[in-house]
mmCIF file of C-alpha atoms and ligand atoms in Angstrom:
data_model
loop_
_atom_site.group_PDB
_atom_site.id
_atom_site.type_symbol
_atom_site.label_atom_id
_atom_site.label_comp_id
_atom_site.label_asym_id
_atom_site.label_seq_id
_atom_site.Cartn_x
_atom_site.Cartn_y
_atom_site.Cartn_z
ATOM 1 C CA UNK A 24 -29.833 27.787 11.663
ATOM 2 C CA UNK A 25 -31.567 26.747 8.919
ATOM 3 C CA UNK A 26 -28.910 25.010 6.547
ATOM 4 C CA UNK A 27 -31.429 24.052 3.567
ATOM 5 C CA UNK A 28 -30.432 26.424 0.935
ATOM 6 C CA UNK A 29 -26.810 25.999 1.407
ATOM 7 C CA UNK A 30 -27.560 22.144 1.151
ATOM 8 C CA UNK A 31 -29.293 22.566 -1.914
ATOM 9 C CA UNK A 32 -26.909 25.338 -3.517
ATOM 10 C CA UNK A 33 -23.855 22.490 -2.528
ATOM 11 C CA UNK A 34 -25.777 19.447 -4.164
ATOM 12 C CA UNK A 35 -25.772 21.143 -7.291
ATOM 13 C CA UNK A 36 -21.840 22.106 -7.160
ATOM 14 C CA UNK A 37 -20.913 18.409 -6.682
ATOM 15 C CA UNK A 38 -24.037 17.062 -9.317
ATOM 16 C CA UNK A 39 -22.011 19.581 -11.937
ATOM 17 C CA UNK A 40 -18.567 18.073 -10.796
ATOM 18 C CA UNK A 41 -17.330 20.132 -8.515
ATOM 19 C CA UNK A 42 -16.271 20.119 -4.653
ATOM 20 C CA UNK A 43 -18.079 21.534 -1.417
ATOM 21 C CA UNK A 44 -16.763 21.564 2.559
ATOM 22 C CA UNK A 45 -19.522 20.445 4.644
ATOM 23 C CA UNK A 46 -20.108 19.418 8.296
ATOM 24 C CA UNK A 47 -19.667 15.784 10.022
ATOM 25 C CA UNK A 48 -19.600 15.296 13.884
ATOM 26 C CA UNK A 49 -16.101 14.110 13.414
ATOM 27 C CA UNK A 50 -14.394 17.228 11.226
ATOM 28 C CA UNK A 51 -15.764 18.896 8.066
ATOM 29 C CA UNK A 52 -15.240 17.047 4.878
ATOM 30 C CA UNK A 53 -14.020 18.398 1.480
ATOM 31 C CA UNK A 54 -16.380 16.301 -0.805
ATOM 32 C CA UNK A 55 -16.724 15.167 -4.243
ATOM 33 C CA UNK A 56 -19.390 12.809 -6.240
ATOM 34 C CA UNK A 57 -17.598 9.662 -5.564
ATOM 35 C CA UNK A 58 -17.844 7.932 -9.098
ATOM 36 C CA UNK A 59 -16.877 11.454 -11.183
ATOM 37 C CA UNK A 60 -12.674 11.012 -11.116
ATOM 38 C CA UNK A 61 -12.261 14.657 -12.570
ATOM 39 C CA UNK A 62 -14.431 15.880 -9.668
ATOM 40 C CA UNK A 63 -12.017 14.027 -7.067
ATOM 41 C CA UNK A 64 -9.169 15.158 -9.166
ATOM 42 C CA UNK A 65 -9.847 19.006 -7.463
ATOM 43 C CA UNK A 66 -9.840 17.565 -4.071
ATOM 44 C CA UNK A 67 -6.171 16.420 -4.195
ATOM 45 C CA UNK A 68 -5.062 19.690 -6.072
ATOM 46 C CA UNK A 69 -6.771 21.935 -3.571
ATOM 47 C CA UNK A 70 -5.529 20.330 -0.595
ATOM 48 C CA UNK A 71 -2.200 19.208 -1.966
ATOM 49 C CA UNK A 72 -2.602 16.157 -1.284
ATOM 50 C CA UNK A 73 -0.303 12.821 -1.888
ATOM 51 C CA UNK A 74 -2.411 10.305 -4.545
ATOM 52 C CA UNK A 75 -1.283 7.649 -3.351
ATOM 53 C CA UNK A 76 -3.481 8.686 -0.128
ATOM 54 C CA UNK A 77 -6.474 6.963 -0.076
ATOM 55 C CA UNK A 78 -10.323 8.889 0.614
ATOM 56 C CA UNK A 79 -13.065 7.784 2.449
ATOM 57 C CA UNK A 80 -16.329 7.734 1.064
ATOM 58 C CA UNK A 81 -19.466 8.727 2.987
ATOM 59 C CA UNK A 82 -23.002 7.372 2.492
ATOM 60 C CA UNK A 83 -26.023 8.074 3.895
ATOM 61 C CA UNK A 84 -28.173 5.143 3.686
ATOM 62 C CA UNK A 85 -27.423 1.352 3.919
ATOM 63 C CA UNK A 86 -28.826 1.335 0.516
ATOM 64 C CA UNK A 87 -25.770 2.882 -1.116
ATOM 65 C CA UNK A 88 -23.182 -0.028 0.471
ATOM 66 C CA UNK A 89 -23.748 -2.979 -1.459
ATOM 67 C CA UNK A 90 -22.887 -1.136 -4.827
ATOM 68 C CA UNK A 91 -19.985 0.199 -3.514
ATOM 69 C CA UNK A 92 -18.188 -3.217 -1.874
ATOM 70 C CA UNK A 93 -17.729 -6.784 -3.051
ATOM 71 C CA UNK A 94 -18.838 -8.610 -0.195
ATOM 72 C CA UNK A 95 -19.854 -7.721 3.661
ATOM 73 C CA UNK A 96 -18.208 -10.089 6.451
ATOM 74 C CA UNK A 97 -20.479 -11.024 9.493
ATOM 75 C CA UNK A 98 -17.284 -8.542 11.478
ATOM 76 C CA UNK A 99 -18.501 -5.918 9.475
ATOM 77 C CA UNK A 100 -22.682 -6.476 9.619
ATOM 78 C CA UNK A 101 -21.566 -6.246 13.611
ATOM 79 C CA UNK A 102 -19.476 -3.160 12.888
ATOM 80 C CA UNK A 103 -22.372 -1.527 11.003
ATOM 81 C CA UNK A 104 -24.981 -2.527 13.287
ATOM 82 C CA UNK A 105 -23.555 -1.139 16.452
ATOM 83 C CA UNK A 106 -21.779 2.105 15.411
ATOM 84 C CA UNK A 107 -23.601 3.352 12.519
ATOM 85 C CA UNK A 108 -24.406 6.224 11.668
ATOM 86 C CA UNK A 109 -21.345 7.819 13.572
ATOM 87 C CA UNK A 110 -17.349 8.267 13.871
ATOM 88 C CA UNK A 111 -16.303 4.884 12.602
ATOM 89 C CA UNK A 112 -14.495 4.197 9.115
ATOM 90 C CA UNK A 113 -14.782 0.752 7.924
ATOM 91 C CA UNK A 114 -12.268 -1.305 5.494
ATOM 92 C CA UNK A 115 -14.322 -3.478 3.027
ATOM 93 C CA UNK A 116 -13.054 -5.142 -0.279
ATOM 94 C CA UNK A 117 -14.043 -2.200 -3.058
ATOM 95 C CA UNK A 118 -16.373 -2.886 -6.054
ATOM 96 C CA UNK A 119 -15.361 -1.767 -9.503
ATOM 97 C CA UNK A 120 -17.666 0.860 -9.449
ATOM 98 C CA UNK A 121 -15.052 3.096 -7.398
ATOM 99 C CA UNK A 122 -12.809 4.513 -8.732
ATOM 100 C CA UNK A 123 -9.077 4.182 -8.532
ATOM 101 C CA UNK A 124 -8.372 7.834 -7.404
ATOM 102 C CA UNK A 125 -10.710 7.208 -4.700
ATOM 103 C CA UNK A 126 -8.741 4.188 -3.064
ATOM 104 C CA UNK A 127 -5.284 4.576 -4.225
ATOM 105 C CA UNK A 128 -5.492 1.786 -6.364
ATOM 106 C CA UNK A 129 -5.911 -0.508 -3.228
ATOM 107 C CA UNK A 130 -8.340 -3.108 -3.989
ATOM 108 C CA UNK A 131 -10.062 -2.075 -0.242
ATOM 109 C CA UNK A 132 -12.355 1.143 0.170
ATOM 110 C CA UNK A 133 -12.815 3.090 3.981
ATOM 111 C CA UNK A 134 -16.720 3.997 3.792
ATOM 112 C CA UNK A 135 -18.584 5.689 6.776
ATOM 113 C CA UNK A 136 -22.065 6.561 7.584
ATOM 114 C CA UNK A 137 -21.595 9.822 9.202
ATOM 115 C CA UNK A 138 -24.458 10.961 12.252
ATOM 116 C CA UNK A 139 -24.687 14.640 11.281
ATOM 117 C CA UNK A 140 -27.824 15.744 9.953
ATOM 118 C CA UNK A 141 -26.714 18.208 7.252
ATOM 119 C CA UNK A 142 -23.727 16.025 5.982
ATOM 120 C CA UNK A 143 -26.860 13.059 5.244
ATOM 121 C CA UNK A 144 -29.198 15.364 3.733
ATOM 122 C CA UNK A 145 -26.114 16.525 1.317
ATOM 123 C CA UNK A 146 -25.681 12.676 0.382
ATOM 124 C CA UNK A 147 -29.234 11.738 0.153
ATOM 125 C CA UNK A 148 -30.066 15.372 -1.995
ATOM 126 C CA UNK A 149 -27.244 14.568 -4.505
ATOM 127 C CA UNK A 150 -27.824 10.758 -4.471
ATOM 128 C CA UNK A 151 -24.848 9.190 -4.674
ATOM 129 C CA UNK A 152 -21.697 8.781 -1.882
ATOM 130 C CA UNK A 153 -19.473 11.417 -1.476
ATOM 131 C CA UNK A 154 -15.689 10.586 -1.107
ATOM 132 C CA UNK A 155 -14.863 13.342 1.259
ATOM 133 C CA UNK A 156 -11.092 14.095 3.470
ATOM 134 C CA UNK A 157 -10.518 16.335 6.264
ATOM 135 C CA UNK A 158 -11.238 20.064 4.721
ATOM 136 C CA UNK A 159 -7.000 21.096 5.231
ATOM 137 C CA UNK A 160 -4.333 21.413 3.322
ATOM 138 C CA UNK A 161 -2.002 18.713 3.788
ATOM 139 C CA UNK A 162 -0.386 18.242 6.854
ATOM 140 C CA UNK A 163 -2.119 20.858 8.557
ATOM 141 C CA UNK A 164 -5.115 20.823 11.641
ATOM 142 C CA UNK A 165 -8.302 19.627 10.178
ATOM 143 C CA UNK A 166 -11.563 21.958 10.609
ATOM 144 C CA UNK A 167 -14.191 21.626 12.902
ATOM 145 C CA UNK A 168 -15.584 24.906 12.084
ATOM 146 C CA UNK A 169 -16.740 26.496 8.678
ATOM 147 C CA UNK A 170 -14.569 29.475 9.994
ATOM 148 C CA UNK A 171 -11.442 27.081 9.772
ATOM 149 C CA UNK A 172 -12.721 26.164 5.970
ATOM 150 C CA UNK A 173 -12.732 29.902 5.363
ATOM 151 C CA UNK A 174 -9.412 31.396 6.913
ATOM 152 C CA UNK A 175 -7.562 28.283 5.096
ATOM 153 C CA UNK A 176 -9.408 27.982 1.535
ATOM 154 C CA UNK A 177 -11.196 31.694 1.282
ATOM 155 C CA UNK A 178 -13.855 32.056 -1.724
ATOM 156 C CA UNK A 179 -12.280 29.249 -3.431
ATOM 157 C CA UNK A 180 -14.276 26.521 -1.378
ATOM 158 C CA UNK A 181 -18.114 26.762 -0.738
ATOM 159 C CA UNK A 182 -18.693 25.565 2.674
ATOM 160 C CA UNK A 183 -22.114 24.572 4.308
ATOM 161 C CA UNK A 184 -22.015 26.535 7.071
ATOM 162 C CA UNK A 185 -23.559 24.082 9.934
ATOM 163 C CA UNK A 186 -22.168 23.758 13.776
ATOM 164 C CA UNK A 187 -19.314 23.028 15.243
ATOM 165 C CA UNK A 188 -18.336 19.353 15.506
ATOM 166 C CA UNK A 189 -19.429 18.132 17.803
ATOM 167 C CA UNK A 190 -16.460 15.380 18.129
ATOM 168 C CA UNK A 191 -13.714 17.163 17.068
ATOM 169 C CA UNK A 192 -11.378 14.060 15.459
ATOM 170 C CA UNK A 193 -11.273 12.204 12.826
ATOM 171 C CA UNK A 194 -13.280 9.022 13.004
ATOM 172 C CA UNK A 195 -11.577 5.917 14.011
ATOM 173 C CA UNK A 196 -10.790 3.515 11.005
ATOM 174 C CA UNK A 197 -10.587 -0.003 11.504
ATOM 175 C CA UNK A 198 -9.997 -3.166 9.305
ATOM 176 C CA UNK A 199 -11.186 -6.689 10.422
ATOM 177 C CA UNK A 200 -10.608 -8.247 7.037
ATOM 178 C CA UNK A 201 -7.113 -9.217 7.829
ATOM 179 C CA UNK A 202 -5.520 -8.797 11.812
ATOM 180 C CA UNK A 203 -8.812 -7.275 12.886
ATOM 181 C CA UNK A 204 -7.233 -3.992 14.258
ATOM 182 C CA UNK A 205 -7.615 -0.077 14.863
ATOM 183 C CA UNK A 206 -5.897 2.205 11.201
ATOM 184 C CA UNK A 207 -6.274 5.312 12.913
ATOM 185 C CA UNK A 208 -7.161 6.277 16.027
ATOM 186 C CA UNK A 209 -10.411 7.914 16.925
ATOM 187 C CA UNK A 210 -14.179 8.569 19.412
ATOM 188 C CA UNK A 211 -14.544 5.063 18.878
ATOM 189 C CA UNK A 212 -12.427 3.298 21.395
ATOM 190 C CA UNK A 213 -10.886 -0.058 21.305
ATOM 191 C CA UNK A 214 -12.829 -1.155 24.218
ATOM 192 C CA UNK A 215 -15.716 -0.929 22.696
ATOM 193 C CA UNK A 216 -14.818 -2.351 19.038
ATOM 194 C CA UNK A 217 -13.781 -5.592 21.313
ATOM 195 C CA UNK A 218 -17.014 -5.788 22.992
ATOM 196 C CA UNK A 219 -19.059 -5.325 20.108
ATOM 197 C CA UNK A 220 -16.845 -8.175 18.136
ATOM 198 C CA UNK A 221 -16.228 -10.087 20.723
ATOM 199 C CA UNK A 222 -12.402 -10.650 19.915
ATOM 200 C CA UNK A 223 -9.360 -8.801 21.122
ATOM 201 C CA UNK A 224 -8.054 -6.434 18.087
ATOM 202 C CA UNK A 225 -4.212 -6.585 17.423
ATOM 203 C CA UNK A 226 -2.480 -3.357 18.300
ATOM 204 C CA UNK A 227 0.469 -5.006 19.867
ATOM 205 C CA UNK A 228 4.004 -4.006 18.725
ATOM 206 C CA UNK A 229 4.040 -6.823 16.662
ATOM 207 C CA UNK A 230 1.654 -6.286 14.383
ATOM 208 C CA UNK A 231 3.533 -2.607 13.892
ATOM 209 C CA UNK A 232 5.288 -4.019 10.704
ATOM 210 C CA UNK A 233 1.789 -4.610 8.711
ATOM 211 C CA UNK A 234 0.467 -1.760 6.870
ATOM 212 C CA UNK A 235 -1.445 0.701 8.741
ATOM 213 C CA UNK A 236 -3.324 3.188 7.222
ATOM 214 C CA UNK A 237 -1.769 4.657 4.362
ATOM 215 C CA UNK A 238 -2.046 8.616 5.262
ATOM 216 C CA UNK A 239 -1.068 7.810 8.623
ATOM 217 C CA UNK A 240 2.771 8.110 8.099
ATOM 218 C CA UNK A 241 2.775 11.656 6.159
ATOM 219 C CA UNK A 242 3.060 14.173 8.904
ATOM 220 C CA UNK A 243 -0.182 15.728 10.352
ATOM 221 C CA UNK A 244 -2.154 18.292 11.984
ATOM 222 C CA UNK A 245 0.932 20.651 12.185
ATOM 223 C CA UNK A 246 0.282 24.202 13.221
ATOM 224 C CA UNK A 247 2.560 27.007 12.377
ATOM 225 C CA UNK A 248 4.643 26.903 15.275
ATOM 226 C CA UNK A 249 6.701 23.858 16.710
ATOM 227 C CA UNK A 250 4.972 22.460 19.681
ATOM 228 C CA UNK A 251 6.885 21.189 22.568
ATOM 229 C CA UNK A 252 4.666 18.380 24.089
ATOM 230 C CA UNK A 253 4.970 18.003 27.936
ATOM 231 C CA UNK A 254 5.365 14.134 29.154
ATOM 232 C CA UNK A 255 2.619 13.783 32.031
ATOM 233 C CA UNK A 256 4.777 13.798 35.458
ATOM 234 C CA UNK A 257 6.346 17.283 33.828
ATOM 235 C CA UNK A 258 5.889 20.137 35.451
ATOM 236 C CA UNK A 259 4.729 22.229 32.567
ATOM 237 C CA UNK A 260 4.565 25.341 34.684
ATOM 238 C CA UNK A 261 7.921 25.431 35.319
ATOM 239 C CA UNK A 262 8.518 25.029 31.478
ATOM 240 C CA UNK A 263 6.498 27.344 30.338
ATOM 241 C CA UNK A 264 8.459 29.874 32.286
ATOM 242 C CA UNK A 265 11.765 28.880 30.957
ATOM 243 C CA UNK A 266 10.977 28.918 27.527
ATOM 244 C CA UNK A 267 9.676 32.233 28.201
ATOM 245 C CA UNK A 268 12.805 33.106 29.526
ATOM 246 C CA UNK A 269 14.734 32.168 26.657
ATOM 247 C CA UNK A 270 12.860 34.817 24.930
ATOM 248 C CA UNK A 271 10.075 32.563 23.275
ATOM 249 C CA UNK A 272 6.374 33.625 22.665
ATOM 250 C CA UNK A 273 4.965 31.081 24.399
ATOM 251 C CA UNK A 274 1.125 29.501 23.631
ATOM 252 C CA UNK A 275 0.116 27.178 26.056
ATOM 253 C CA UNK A 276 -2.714 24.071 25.127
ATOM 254 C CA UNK A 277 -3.486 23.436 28.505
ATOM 255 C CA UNK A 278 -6.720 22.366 30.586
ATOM 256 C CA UNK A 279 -8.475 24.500 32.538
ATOM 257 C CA UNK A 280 -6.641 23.516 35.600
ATOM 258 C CA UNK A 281 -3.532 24.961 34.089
ATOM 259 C CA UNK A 282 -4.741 27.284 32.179
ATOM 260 C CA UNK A 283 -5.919 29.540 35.612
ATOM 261 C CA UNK A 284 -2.242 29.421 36.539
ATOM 262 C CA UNK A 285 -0.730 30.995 33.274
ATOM 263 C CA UNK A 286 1.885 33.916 33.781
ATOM 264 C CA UNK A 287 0.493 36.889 32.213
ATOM 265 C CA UNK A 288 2.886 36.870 28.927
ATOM 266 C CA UNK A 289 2.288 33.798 27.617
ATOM 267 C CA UNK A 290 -0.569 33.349 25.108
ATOM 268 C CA UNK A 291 -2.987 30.596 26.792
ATOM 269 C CA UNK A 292 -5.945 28.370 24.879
ATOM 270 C CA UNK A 293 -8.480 26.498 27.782
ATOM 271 C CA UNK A 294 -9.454 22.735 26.619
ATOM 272 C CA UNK A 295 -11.446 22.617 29.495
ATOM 273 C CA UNK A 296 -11.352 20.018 32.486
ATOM 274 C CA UNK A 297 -8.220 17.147 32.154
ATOM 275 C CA UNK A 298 -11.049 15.252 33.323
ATOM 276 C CA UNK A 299 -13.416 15.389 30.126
ATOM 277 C CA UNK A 300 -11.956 13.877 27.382
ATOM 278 C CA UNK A 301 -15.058 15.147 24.679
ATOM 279 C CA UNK A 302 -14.251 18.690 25.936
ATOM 280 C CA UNK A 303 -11.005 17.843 25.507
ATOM 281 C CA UNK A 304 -11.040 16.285 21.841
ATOM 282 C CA UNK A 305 -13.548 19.023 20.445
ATOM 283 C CA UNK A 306 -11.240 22.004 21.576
ATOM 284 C CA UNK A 307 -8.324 20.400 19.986
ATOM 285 C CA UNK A 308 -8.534 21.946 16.431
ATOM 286 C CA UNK A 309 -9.403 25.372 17.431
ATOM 287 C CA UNK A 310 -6.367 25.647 19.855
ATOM 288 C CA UNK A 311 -4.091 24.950 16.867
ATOM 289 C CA UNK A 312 -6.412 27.426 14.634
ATOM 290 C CA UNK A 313 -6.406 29.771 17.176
ATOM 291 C CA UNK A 314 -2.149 29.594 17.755
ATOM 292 C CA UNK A 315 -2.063 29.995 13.535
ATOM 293 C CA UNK A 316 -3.390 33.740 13.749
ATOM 294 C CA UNK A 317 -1.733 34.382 17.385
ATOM 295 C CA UNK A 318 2.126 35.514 17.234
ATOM 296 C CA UNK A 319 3.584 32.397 19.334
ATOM 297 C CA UNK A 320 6.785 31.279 18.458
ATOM 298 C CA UNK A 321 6.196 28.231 20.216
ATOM 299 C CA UNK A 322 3.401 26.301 21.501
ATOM 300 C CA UNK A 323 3.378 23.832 25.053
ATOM 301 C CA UNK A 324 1.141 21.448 25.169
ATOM 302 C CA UNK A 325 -0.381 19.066 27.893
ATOM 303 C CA UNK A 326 -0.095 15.160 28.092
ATOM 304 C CA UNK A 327 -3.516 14.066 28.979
ATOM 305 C CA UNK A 328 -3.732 9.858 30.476
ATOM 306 C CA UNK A 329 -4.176 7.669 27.200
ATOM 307 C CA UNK A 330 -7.560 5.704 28.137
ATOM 308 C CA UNK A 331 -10.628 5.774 26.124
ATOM 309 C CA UNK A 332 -10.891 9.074 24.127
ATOM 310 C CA UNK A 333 -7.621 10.043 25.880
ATOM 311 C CA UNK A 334 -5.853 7.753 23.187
ATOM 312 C CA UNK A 335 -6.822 9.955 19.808
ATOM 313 C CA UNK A 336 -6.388 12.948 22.073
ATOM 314 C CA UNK A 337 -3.108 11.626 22.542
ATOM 315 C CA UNK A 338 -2.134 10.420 18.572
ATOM 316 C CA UNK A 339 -3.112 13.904 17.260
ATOM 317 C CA UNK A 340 -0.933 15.716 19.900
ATOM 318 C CA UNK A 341 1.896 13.656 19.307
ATOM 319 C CA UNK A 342 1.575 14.065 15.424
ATOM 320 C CA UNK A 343 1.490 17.660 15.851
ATOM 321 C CA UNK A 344 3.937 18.009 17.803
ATOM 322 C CA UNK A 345 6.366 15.180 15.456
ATOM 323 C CA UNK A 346 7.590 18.598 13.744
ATOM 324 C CA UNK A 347 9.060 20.303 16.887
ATOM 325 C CA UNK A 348 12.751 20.991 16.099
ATOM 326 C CA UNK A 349 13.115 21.384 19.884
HETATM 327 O O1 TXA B 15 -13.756 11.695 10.380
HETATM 328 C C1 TXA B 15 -13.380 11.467 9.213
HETATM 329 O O2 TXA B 15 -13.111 10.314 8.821
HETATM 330 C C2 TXA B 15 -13.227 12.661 8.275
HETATM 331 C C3 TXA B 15 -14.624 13.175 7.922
HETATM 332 C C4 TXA B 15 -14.623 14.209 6.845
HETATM 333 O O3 TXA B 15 -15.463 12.101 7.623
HETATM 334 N N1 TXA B 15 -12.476 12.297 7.111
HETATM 335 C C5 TXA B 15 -11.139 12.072 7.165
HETATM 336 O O4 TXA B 15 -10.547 11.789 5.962
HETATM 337 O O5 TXA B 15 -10.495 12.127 8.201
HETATM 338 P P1 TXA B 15 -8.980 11.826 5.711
HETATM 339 O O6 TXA B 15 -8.800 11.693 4.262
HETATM 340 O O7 TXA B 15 -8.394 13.038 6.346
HETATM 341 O O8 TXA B 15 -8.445 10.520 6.374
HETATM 342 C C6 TXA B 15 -8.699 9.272 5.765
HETATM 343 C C7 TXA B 15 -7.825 8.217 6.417
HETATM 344 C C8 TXA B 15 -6.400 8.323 5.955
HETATM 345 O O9 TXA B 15 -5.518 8.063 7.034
HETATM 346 C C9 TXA B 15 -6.332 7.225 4.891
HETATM 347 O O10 TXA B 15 -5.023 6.743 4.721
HETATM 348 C C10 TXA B 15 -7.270 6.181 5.480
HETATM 349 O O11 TXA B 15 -8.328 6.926 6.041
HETATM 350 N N2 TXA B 15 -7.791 5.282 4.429
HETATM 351 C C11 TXA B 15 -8.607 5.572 3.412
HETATM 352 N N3 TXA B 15 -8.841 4.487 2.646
HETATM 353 C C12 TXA B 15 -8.147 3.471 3.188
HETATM 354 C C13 TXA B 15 -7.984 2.083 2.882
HETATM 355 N N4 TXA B 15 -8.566 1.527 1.818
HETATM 356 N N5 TXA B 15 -7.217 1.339 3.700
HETATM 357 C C14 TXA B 15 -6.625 1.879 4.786
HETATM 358 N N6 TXA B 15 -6.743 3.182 5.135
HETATM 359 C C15 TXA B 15 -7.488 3.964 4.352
HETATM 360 MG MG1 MG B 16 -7.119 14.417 7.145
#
């Protein structure tokens, strides 16, 4: 589809001050000129959001960093060079020309260079970054769809209406100005962040006491309905049926190979193969969209093996399933 119109119609909303959803390959972003505060002012009303929650901001050219940061390490220049455009967020020391709404008043700014076409022809049309978060209300799934934008935000948002992304999670944010080590979770893996710097990053236990990233400890990606996450060497067959029993309206997250095996009462959403993790990962988001217009009163998920992508498969279930009163 052509998307050039829509780009053009949402260049002028954010040149005037206001705020647009558009696509990434990671989720859709709800964006704002990054240096107008009133304009990023509407993104934390409309999505609720906590202020002392920190944005990232999303360029689309390396012409638009050095403005925007104090000073680039060679870490970083490695960083840039390897995985940009794409899913990575990167901590750098913030320039004065950001505002304090942007970064939560911490003296470091997240900034990404995202690969999708539309979401770089938004940034280079308007001309300056775009501080942009996941296109939710707080708390709740992201969107990887402009559907998503629509069933949570209505009218109220204009949303370029570009693919599906093509990821499916949040980018992975990392820091390597202190403990060089992984904020959140994401396609990027740790494996290759160490080969690229050539250093092992910190994510032992004991670095658990520094601060992580500061949106990571509000709760997240909650649908509607509690879901019960099934450890690995569960049978989650067998525990499907006994929630059933106990009178639940049971969704199940499952992959394929499960999801071929669901009793016909329960309510089932296919990831696809356990064995492809991008399947896996891009699926995730609709599932929980799809559970919030189903009428499940409870949702079982599958465990899928933590390695590579498996380990942001594996934060996002277990944050959406943190609210399970079961
Ligand atoms: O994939 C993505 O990154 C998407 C798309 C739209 O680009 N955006 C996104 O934004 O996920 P958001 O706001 O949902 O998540 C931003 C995360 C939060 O966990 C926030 O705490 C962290 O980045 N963050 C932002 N600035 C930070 C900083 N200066 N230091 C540490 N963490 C920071
Ligand atoms: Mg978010």
């Amino acid at each position: 589809m052509d998307n050039s119109s829509q780009i053009i119609e949402a260049s002028h909303i954010l040149q005037s001050g206001g705020v647009v959803a558009f696509p990434t390959e990671t989720v859709y972003g709800l964006g704002a000129n990054v240096f107008n505060t009133e304009a990023l002012k509407h993104i934390f009303h409309i999505k609720k959001r906590p202020v002392d929650n920190p944005l990232i901001v999303h360029i689309a050219s390396l012409d638009m960093l050095p403005a925007l940061v104090t000073h680039i390490s060679p870490y970083n220049q490695k960083l840039i060079d390897h995985f940009w455009p794409g899913p990575l967020g990167i901590v750098f020391p913030k320039s004065n020309l950001i505002p304090d709404i942007v970064t939560a008043h911490l003296d470091t700014v997240v900034i990404r260079f995202p690969s999708n076409r539309i979401a770089q022809e938004l940034i280079n049309t308007c001309g300056f970054p775009i501080a942009a978060p996941s296109v939710n209300p707080s708390g709740k799934p992201s969107s990887t769809h402009h559907d998503h934008v629509k069933d949570y935000f209505g009218d109220h948002v204009f949303v370029i209406e570009g693919d599906a992304s093509s990821i499916g999670i949040e980018s992975t944010v990392i820091t390597t100005l202190d403990n060089p080590r992984i904020l959140r979770q994401g396609a990027v893996t740790q494996a290759e962040l160490e080969q690229v710097l050539g250093i092992p990053l910190d994510n032992t236990s004991e670095t658990l006491h520094l601060p992580q990233s500061p949106g990571m400890k509000y709760p997240h990606y909650a649908p509607n309905a509690p879901i019960h996450l099934v450890a690995i060497q569960d049978d989650i067959l067998d525990i499907i049926t006994t929630y059933t029993k106990q009178g639940y309206t049971v969704g199940a997250l499952v992959s394929s190979e499960i999801y071929h095996h669901l009793p016909d009462s329960v309510i089932g959403f296919d990831l696809g193969s356990r064995d492809n993790y991008q399947t896996l990962s891009a699926r995730l988001y609709n599932g929980l969209h799809f559970f919030d217009s189903s009428p499940v009163t409870l949702i079982i998920a599958e465990s899928f093996q933590p390695i590579g992508m498996g380990v942001a498969l594996m934060d996002r279930l277990s944050r959406a399933a943190s609210n399970t009163p079961i």
